CSV table of C-alpha atoms in Angstrom, one decimal:
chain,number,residue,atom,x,y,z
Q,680,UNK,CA,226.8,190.1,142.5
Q,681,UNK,CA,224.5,186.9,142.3
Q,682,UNK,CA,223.2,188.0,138.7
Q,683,UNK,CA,220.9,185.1,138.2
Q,684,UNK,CA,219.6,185.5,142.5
Q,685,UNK,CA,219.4,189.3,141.6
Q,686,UNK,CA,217.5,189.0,138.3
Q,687,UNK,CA,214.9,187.1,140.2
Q,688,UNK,CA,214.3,189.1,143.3
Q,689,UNK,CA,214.0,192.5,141.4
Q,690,UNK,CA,211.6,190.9,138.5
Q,691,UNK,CA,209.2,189.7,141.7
Q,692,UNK,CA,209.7,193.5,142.7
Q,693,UNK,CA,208.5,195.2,139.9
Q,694,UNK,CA,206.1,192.8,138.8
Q,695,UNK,CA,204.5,193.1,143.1
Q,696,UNK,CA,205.0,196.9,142.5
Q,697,UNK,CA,203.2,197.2,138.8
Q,698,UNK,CA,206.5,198.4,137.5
Q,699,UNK,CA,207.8,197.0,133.8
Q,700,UNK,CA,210.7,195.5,133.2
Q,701,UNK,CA,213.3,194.5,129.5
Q,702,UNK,CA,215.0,190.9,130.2
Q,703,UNK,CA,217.7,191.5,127.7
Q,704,UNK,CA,219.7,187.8,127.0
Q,705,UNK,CA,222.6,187.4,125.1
Q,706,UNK,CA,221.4,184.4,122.7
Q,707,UNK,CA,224.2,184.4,120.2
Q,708,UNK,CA,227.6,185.3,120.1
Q,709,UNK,CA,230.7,185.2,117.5
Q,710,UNK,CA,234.3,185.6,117.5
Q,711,UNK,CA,235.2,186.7,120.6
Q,712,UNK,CA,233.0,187.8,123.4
Q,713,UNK,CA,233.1,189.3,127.5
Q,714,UNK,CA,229.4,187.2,128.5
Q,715,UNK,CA,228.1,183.5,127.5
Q,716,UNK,CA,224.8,182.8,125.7
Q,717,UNK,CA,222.4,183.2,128.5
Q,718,UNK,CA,223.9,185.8,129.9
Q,719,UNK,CA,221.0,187.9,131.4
Q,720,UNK,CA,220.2,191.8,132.5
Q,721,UNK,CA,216.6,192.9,133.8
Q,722,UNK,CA,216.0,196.8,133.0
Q,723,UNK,CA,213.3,198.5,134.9
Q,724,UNK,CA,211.3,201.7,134.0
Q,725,UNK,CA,212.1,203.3,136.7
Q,726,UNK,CA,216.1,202.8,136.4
Q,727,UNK,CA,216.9,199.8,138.4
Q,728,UNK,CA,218.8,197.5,136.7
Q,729,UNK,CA,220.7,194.1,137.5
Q,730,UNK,CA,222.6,191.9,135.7
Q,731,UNK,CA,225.8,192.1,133.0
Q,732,UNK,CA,225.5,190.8,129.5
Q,733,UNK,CA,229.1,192.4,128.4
Q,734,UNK,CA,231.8,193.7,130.3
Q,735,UNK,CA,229.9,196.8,131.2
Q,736,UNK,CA,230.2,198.5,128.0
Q,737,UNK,CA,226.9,197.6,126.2
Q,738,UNK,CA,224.6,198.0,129.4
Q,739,UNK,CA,224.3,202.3,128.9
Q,740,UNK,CA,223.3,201.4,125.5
Q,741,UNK,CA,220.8,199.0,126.1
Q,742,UNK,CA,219.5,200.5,129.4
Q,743,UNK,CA,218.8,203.6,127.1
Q,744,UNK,CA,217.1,201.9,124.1
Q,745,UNK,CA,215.6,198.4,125.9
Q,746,UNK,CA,211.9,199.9,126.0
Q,747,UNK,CA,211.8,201.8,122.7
Q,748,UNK,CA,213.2,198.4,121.1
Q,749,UNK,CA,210.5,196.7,122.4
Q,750,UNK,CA,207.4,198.5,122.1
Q,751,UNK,CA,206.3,196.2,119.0
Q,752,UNK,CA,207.4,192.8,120.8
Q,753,UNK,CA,210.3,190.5,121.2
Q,754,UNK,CA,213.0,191.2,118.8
Q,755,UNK,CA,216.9,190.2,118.8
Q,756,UNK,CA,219.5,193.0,117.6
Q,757,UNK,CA,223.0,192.3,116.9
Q,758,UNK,CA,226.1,194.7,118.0
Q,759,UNK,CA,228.7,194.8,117.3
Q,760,UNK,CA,232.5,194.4,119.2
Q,761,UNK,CA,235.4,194.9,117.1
Q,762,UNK,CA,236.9,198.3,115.6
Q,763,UNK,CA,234.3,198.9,112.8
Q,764,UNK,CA,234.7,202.2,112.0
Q,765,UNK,CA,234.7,203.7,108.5
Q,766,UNK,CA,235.1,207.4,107.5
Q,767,UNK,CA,233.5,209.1,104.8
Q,768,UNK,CA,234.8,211.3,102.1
Q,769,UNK,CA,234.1,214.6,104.3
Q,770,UNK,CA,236.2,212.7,106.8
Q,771,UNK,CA,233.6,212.0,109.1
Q,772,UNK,CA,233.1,209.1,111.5
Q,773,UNK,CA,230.4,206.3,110.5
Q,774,UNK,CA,229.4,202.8,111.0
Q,775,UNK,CA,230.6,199.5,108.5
Q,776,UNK,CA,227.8,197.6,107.9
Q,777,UNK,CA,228.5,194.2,106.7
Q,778,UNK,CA,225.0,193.1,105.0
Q,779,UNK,CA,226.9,190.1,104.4
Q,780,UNK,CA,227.6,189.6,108.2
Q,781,UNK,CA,224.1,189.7,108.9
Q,782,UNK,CA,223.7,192.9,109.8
Q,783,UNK,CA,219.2,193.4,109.1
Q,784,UNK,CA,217.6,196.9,108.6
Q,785,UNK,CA,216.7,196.7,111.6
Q,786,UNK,CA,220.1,197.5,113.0
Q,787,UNK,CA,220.2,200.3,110.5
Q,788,UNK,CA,217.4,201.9,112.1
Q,789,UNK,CA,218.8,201.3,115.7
Q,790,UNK,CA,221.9,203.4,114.5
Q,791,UNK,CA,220.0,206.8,112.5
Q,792,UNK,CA,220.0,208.3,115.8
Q,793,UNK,CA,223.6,208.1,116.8
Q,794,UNK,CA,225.3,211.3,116.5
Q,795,UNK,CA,228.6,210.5,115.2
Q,796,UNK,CA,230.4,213.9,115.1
Q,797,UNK,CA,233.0,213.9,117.8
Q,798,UNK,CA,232.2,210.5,118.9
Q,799,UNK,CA,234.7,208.5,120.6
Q,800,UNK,CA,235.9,205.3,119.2
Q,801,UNK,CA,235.7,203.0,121.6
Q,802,UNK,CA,232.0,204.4,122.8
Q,803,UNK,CA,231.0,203.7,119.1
Q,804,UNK,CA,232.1,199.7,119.4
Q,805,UNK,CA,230.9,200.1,122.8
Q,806,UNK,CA,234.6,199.9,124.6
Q,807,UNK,CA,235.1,195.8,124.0
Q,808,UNK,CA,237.8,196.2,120.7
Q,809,UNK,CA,237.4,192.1,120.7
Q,810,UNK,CA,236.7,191.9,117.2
Q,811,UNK,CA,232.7,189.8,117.7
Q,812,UNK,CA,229.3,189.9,117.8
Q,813,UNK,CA,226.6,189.9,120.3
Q,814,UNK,CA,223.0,188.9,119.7
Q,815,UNK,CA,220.5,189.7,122.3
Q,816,UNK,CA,217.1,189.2,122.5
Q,817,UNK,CA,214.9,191.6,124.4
Q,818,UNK,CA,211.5,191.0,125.6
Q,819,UNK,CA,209.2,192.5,128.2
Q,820,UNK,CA,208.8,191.3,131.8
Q,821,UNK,CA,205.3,189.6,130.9
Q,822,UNK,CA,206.8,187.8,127.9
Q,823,UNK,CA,209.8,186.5,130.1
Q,824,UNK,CA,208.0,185.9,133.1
Q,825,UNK,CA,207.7,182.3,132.3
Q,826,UNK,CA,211.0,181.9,131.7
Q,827,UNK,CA,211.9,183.6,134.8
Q,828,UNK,CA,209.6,180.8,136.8
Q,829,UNK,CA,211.2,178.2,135.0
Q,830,UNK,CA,214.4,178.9,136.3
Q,831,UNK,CA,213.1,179.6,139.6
Q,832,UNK,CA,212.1,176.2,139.5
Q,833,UNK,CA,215.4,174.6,138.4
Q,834,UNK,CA,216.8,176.2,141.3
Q,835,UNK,CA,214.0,175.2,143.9
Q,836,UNK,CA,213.9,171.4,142.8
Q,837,UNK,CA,217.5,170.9,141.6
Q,838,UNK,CA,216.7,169.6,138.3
Q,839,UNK,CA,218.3,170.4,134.9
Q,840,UNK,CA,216.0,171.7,132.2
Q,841,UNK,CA,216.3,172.0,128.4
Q,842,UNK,CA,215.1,174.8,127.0
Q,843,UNK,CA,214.9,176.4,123.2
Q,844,UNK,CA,214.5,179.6,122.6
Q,845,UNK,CA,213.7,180.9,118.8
Q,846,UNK,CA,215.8,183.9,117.8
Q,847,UNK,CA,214.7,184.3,114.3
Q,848,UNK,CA,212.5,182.5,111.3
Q,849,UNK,CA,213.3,183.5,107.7
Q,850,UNK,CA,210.9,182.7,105.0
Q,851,UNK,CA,207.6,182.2,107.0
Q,852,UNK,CA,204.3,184.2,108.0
Q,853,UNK,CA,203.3,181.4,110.7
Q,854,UNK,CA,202.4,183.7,113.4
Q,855,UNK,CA,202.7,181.2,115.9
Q,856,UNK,CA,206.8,181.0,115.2
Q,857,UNK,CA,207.3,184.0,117.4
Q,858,UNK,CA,210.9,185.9,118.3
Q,859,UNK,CA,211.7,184.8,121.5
Q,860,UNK,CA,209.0,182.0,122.0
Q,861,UNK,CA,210.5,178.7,124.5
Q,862,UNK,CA,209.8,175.3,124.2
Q,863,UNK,CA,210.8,173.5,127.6
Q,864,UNK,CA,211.8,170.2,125.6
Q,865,UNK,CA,211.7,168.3,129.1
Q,866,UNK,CA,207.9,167.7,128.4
Q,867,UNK,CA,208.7,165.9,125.4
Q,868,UNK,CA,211.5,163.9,126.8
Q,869,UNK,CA,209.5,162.4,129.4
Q,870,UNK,CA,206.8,161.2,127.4
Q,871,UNK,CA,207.1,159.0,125.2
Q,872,UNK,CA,203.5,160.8,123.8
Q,873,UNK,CA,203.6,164.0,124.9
Q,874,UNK,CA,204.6,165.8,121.0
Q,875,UNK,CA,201.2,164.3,119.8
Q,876,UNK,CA,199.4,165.4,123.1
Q,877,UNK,CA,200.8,168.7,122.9
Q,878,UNK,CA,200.6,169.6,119.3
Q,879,UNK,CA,197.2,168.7,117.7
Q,880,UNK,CA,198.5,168.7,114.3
Q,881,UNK,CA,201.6,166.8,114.5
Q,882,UNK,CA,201.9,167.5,110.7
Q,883,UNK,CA,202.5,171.3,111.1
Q,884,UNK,CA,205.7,173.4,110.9
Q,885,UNK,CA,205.8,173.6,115.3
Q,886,UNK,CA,205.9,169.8,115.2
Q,887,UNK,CA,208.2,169.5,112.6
Q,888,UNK,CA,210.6,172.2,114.3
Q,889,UNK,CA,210.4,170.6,118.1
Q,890,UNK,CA,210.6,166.8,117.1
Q,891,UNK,CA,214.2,168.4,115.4
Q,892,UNK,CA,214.6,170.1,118.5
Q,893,UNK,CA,214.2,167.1,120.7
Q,894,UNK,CA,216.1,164.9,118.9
Q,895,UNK,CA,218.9,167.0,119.3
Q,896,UNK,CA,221.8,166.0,122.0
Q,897,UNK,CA,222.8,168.9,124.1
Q,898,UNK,CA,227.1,169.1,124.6
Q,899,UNK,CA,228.3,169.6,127.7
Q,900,UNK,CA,228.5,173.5,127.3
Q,901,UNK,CA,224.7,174.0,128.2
Q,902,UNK,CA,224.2,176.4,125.2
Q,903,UNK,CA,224.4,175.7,121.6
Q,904,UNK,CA,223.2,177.7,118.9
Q,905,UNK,CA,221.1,175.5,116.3
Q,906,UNK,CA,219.6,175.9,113.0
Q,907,UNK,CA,216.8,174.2,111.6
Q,908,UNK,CA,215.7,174.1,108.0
Q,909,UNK,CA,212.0,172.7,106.8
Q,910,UNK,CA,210.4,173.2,103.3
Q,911,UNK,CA,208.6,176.5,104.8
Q,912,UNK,CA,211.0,178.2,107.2
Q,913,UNK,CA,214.5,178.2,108.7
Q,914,UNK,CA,214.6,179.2,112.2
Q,915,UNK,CA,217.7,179.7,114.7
Q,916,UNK,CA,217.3,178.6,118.1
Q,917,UNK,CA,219.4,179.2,121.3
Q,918,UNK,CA,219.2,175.5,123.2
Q,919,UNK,CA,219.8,176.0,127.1
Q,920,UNK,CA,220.6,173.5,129.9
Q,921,UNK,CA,219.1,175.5,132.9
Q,922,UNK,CA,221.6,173.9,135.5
Q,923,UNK,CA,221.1,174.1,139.1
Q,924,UNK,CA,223.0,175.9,141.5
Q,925,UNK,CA,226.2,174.7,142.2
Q,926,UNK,CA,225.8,173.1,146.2
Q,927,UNK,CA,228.5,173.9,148.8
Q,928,UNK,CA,228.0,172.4,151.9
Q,929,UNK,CA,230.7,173.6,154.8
Q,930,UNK,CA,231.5,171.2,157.8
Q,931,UNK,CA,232.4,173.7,160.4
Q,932,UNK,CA,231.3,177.2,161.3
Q,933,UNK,CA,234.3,179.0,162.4
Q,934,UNK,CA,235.7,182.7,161.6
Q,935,UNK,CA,237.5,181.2,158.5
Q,936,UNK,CA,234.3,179.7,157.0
Q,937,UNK,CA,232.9,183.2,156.7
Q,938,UNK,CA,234.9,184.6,154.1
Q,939,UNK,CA,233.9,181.2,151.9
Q,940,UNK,CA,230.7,181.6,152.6
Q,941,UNK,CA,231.1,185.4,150.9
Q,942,UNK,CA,233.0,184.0,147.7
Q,943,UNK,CA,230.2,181.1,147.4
Q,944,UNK,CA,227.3,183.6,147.3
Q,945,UNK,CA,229.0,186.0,144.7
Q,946,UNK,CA,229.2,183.0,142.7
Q,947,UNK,CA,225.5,182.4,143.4
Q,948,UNK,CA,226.3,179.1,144.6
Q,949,UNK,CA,223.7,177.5,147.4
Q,950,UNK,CA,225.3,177.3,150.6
Q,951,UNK,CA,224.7,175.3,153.7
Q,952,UNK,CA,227.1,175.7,157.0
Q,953,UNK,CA,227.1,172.7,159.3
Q,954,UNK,CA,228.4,172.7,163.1
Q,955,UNK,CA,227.2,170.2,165.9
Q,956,UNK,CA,228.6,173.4,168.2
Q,957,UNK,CA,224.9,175.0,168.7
Q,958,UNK,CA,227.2,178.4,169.4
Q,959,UNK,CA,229.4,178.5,166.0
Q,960,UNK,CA,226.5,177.7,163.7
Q,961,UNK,CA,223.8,180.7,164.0
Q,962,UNK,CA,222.1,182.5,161.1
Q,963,UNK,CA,223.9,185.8,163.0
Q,964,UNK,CA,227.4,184.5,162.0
Q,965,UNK,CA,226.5,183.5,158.4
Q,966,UNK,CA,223.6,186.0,157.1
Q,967,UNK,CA,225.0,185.3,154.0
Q,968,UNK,CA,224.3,181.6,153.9
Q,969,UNK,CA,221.4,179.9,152.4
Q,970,UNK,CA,221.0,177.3,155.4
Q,971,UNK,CA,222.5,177.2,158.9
Q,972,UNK,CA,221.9,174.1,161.2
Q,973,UNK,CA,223.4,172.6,164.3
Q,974,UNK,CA,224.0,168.9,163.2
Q,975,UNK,CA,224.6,166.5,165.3
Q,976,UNK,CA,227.7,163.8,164.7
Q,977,UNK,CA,225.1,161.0,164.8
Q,978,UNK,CA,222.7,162.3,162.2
Q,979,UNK,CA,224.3,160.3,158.9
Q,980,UNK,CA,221.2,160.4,157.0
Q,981,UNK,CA,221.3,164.3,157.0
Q,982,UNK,CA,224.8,165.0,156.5
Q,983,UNK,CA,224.1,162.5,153.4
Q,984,UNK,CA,221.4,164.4,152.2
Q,985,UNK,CA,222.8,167.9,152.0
Q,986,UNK,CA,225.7,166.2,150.3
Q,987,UNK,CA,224.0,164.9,148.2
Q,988,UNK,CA,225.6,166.2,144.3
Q,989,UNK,CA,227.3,169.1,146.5
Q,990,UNK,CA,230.8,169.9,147.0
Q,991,UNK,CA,231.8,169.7,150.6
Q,992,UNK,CA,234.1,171.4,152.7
Q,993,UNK,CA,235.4,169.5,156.2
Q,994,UNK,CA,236.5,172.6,157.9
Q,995,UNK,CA,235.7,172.3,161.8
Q,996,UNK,CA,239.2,172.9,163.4
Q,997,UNK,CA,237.8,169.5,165.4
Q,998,UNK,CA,239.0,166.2,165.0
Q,999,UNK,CA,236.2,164.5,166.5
Q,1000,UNK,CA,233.9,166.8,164.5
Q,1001,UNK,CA,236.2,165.5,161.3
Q,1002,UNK,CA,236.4,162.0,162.4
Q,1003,UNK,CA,232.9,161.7,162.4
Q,1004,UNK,CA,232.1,163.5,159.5
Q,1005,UNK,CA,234.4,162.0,157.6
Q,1006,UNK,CA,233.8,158.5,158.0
Q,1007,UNK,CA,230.6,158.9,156.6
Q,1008,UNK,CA,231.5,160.3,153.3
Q,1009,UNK,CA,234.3,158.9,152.7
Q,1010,UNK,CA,232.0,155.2,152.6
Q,1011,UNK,CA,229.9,157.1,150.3
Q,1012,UNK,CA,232.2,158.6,147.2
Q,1013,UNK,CA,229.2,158.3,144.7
Q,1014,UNK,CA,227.3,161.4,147.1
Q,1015,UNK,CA,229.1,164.5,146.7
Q,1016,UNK,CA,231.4,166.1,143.3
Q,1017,UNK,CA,233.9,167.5,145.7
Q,1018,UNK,CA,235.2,166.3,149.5
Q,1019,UNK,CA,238.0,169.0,150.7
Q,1020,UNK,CA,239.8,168.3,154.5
Q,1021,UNK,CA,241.1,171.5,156.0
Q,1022,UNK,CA,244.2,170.6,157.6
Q,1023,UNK,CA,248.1,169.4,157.6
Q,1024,UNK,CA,248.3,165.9,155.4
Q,1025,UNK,CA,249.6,164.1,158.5
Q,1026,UNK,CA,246.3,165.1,160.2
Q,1027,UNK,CA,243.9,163.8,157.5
Q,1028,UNK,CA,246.2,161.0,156.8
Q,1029,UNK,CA,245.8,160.4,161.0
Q,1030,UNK,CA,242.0,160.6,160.5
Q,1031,UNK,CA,241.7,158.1,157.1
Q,1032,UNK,CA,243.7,156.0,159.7
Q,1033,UNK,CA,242.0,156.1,162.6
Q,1034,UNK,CA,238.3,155.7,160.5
Q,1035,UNK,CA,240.1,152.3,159.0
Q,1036,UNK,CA,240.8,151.1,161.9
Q,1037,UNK,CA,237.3,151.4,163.4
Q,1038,UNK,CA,236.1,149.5,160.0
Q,1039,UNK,CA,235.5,145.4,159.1
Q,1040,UNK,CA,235.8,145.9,155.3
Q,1041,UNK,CA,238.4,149.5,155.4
Q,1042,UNK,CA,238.5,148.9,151.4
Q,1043,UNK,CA,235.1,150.6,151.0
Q,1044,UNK,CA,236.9,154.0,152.3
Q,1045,UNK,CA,239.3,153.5,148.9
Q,1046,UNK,CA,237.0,155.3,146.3
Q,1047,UNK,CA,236.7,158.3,148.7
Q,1048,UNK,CA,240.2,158.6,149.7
Q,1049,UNK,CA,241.0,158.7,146.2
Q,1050,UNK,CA,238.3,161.6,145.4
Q,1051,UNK,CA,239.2,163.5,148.8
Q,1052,UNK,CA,241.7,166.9,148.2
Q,1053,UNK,CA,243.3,167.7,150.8
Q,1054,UNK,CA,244.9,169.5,152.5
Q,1055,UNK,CA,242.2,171.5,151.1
Q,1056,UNK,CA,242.2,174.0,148.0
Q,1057,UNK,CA,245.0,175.3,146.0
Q,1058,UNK,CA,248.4,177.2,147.5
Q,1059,UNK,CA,247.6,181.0,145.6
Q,1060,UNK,CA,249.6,182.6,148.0
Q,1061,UNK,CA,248.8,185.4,150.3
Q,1062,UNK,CA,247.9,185.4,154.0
Q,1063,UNK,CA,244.5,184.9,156.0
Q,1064,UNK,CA,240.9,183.1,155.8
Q,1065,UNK,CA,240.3,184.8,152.3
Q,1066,UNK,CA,243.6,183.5,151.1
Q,1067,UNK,CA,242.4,180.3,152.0
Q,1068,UNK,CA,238.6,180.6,150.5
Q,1069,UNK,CA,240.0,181.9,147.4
Q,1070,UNK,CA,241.9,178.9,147.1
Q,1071,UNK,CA,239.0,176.5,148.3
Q,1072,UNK,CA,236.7,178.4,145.3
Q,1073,UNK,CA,239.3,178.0,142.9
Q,1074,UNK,CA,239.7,174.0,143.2
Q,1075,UNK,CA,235.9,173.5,143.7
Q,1076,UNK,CA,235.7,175.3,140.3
Q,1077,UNK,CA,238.3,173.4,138.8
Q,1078,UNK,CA,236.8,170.1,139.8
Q,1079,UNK,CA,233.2,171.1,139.2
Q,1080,UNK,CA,234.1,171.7,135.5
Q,1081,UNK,CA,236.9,169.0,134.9
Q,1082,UNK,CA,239.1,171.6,134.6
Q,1083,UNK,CA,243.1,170.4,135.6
Q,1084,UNK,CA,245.2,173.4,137.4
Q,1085,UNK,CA,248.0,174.2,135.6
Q,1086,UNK,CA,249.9,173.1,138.7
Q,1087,UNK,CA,251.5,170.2,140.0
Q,1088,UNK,CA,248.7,168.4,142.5
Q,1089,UNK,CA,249.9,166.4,145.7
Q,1090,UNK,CA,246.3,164.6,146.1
Q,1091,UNK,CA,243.5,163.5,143.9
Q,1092,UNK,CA,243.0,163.2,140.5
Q,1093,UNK,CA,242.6,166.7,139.6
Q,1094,UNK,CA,245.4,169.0,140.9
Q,1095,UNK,CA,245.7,169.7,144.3
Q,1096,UNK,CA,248.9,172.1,145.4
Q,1097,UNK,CA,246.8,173.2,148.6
Q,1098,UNK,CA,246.6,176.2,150.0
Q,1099,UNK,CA,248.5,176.6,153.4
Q,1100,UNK,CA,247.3,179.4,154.3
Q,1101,UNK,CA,245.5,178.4,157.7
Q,1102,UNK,CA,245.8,174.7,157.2
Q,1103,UNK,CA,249.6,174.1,159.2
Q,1104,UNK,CA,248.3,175.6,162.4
Q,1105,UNK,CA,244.4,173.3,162.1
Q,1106,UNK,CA,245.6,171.2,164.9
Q,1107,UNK,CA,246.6,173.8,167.6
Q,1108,UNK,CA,243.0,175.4,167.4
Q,1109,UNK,CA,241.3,174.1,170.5
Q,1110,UNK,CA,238.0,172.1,170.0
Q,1111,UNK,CA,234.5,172.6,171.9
Q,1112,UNK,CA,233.8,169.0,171.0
């Protein structure tokens, strides 16, 4: 399931169709929990749904109650995920509230209706038994709408945005400080004037609140929960980096590239399939795929483009196909985040050899070599093309996030135990080329 890719088709839907829609994001969590901040689910009023903000255990609760808990507006409610159960003196089931904990009146109210007799344990903490808490914000489709473009355009222009998004504000009647209002803090950084252009007070309590937010440095995590304190108000804000999609572009269009292509989407990823065989690389053999193109072995300045901060898959069964494809990326290491050869070592190695051969200065094929995995993926085990892609997703992942397998690696800096699985027989498989 593409969650984000599905959240945005079906909110075009049933705003096309006059139908409402809950976005429901996780903004908060603590101690342990299934989904990330910025996990998102859409909820529609006529029962369509999309999305996951748990492990499937919270959505029946929240499909239920999204509307009712948003007829007065955007508000955030807290559940929680470990084994809070109390009985009473009559034995009966109820809920601990910890007032300490945070738990608001609000969340008292969400609970009066809960019929507790006979009520199963894990339904009460909602089946996860991993001891957190969850806070999601809900608002309505025309409240998060703007949001929803936002990310639409992150994924159309391939542009990181910083975002911050206010979950609550204690202590202040400033009705402009609303639950769930965002403050895309790329305007600011890229003026050096835009806080005083945008705020015509820059003396107020918004200005005060964004120059904090803009001033703060984002980790590498992409959410962070942050707290900001004035002389009138502290508010709580979940800062985002809205990333782009994660780029895979695939050298080759044969049967084996299919079942990559597959994995890729359900991870949402954008995928482009390559082939200067006009035959292998139609839009009937990849439906899946977000771009399908017959390139030809000449066209460098293409195959540089869609490589460009993509991870890249050589995987033509051809060594002329290879040869040439290689040679180009392999002079340009800075690119791509990933370069993967299907294929035996001896065969790549026969390739790096053959393109440094055909070179006056080789030595600028050194920084590529050293960032090219191969032969290609990680060895998982099993049999067939989906052995294979598995293995191909799980390395791409692992390198994307500076993650180091647990494995001992044969090639590259990050480890690279390849997968076999349809690699030892690449050179038998007769090229078109």
């Amino acid at each position: 399931m593409n969650q984000v890719a599905d959240i945005l088709k079906l909110a075009s839907e049933a705003k096309q169709q006059g139908v409402d829609a809950v976005l429901a994001t996780v903004v908060r969590t603590e101690g342990s929990a299934y989904r990330r901040a910025g996990a998102m689910m859409l909820i529609c009023e006529d029962g369509r749904s999309v999305g996951m903000i748990s492990g499937g255990c919270l959505e029946p609760h929240i499909i239920k109650r999204a509307f009712w808990l948003t007829r007065d507006g955007a508000n955030v409610q807290v559940y929680q995920t470990g084994d809070d159960i109390e009985y009473a003196e009559n034995g009966q089931a109820q809920v601990a509230i910890n007032k300490e904990a945070g738990d608001t009146d609000d969340d008292l109210d969400d609970l009066d209706d809960i019929d507790l007799d006979g009520l199963d344990f894990d339904e009460l903490n909602f089946g996860l038994g991993c001891n957190g808490r969850v806070h999601v914000l809900f608002e309505r489709l025309a409240t998060a709408a703007p949001f929803l473009e936002l990310i639409r355009q992150v994924r159309r222009h391939q542009q990181p945005v910083m975002v911050a998004t206010l979950i609550r504000a204690n202590g202040c009647q400033n009705t402009e400080l609303q639950i769930g209002m965002r403050i895309n803090l790329e305007e600011y950084h890229n003026s050096e004037n835009s806080l005083e252009q945008e705020i015509i007070n820059p003396s107020n309590i918004i200005a005060d609140i964004v120059e904090a937010l803009v001033e703060y440095k984002l980790s590498e995590s992409n959410t962070e929960y942050m707290t900001i304190k004035t002389d009138e108000v502290t508010t709580e804000w979940l800062v985002q980096r809205l990333q782009p999609q994660v780029r895979l572009l695939i050298c080759g269009a044969g049967n084996d590239v299919m079942p990559l292509v597959t994995m890729a989407k359900l991870q949402d990823w954008h995928v482009t399939v390559i082939d200067s065989r006009t035959q292998y690389a139609t839009r009937m053999r990849f439906p899946q795929a977000d771009n399908v193109m017959s390139l030809s072995l000449e066209d460098s300045d293409t195959l540089l483009k869609l490589s460009d901060n993509a991870a890249v898959a050589l995987m033509s069964h051809s060594l002329t196909q290879d040869r040439a494809r290689l040679a180009i990326l392999l002079a340009h290491a800075q690119n791509y985040r990933y370069l993967g050869q299907l294929g035996p070592r001896y065969r790549t190695e026969r390739l790096i050899n053959e393109i440094s051969a055909n070179m006056d200065h080789p030595a600028i094929l050194d920084a590529g070599v050293q960032k090219l995995h191969y032969p290609i993926g990680y060895k998982l085990g099993g049999d067939g093309p989906e052995a294979l892609a598995l293995g191909i997703m799980a390395q791409i992942n692992a390198v994307m996030h500076d993650q180091t397998a647990s494995v001992e690696g044969s090639h590259s800096g990050v480890s690279n135990l390849a997968a076999s699985v349809g690699n030892m027989d690449a050179d038998i498989v007769p090229s078109t080329v």
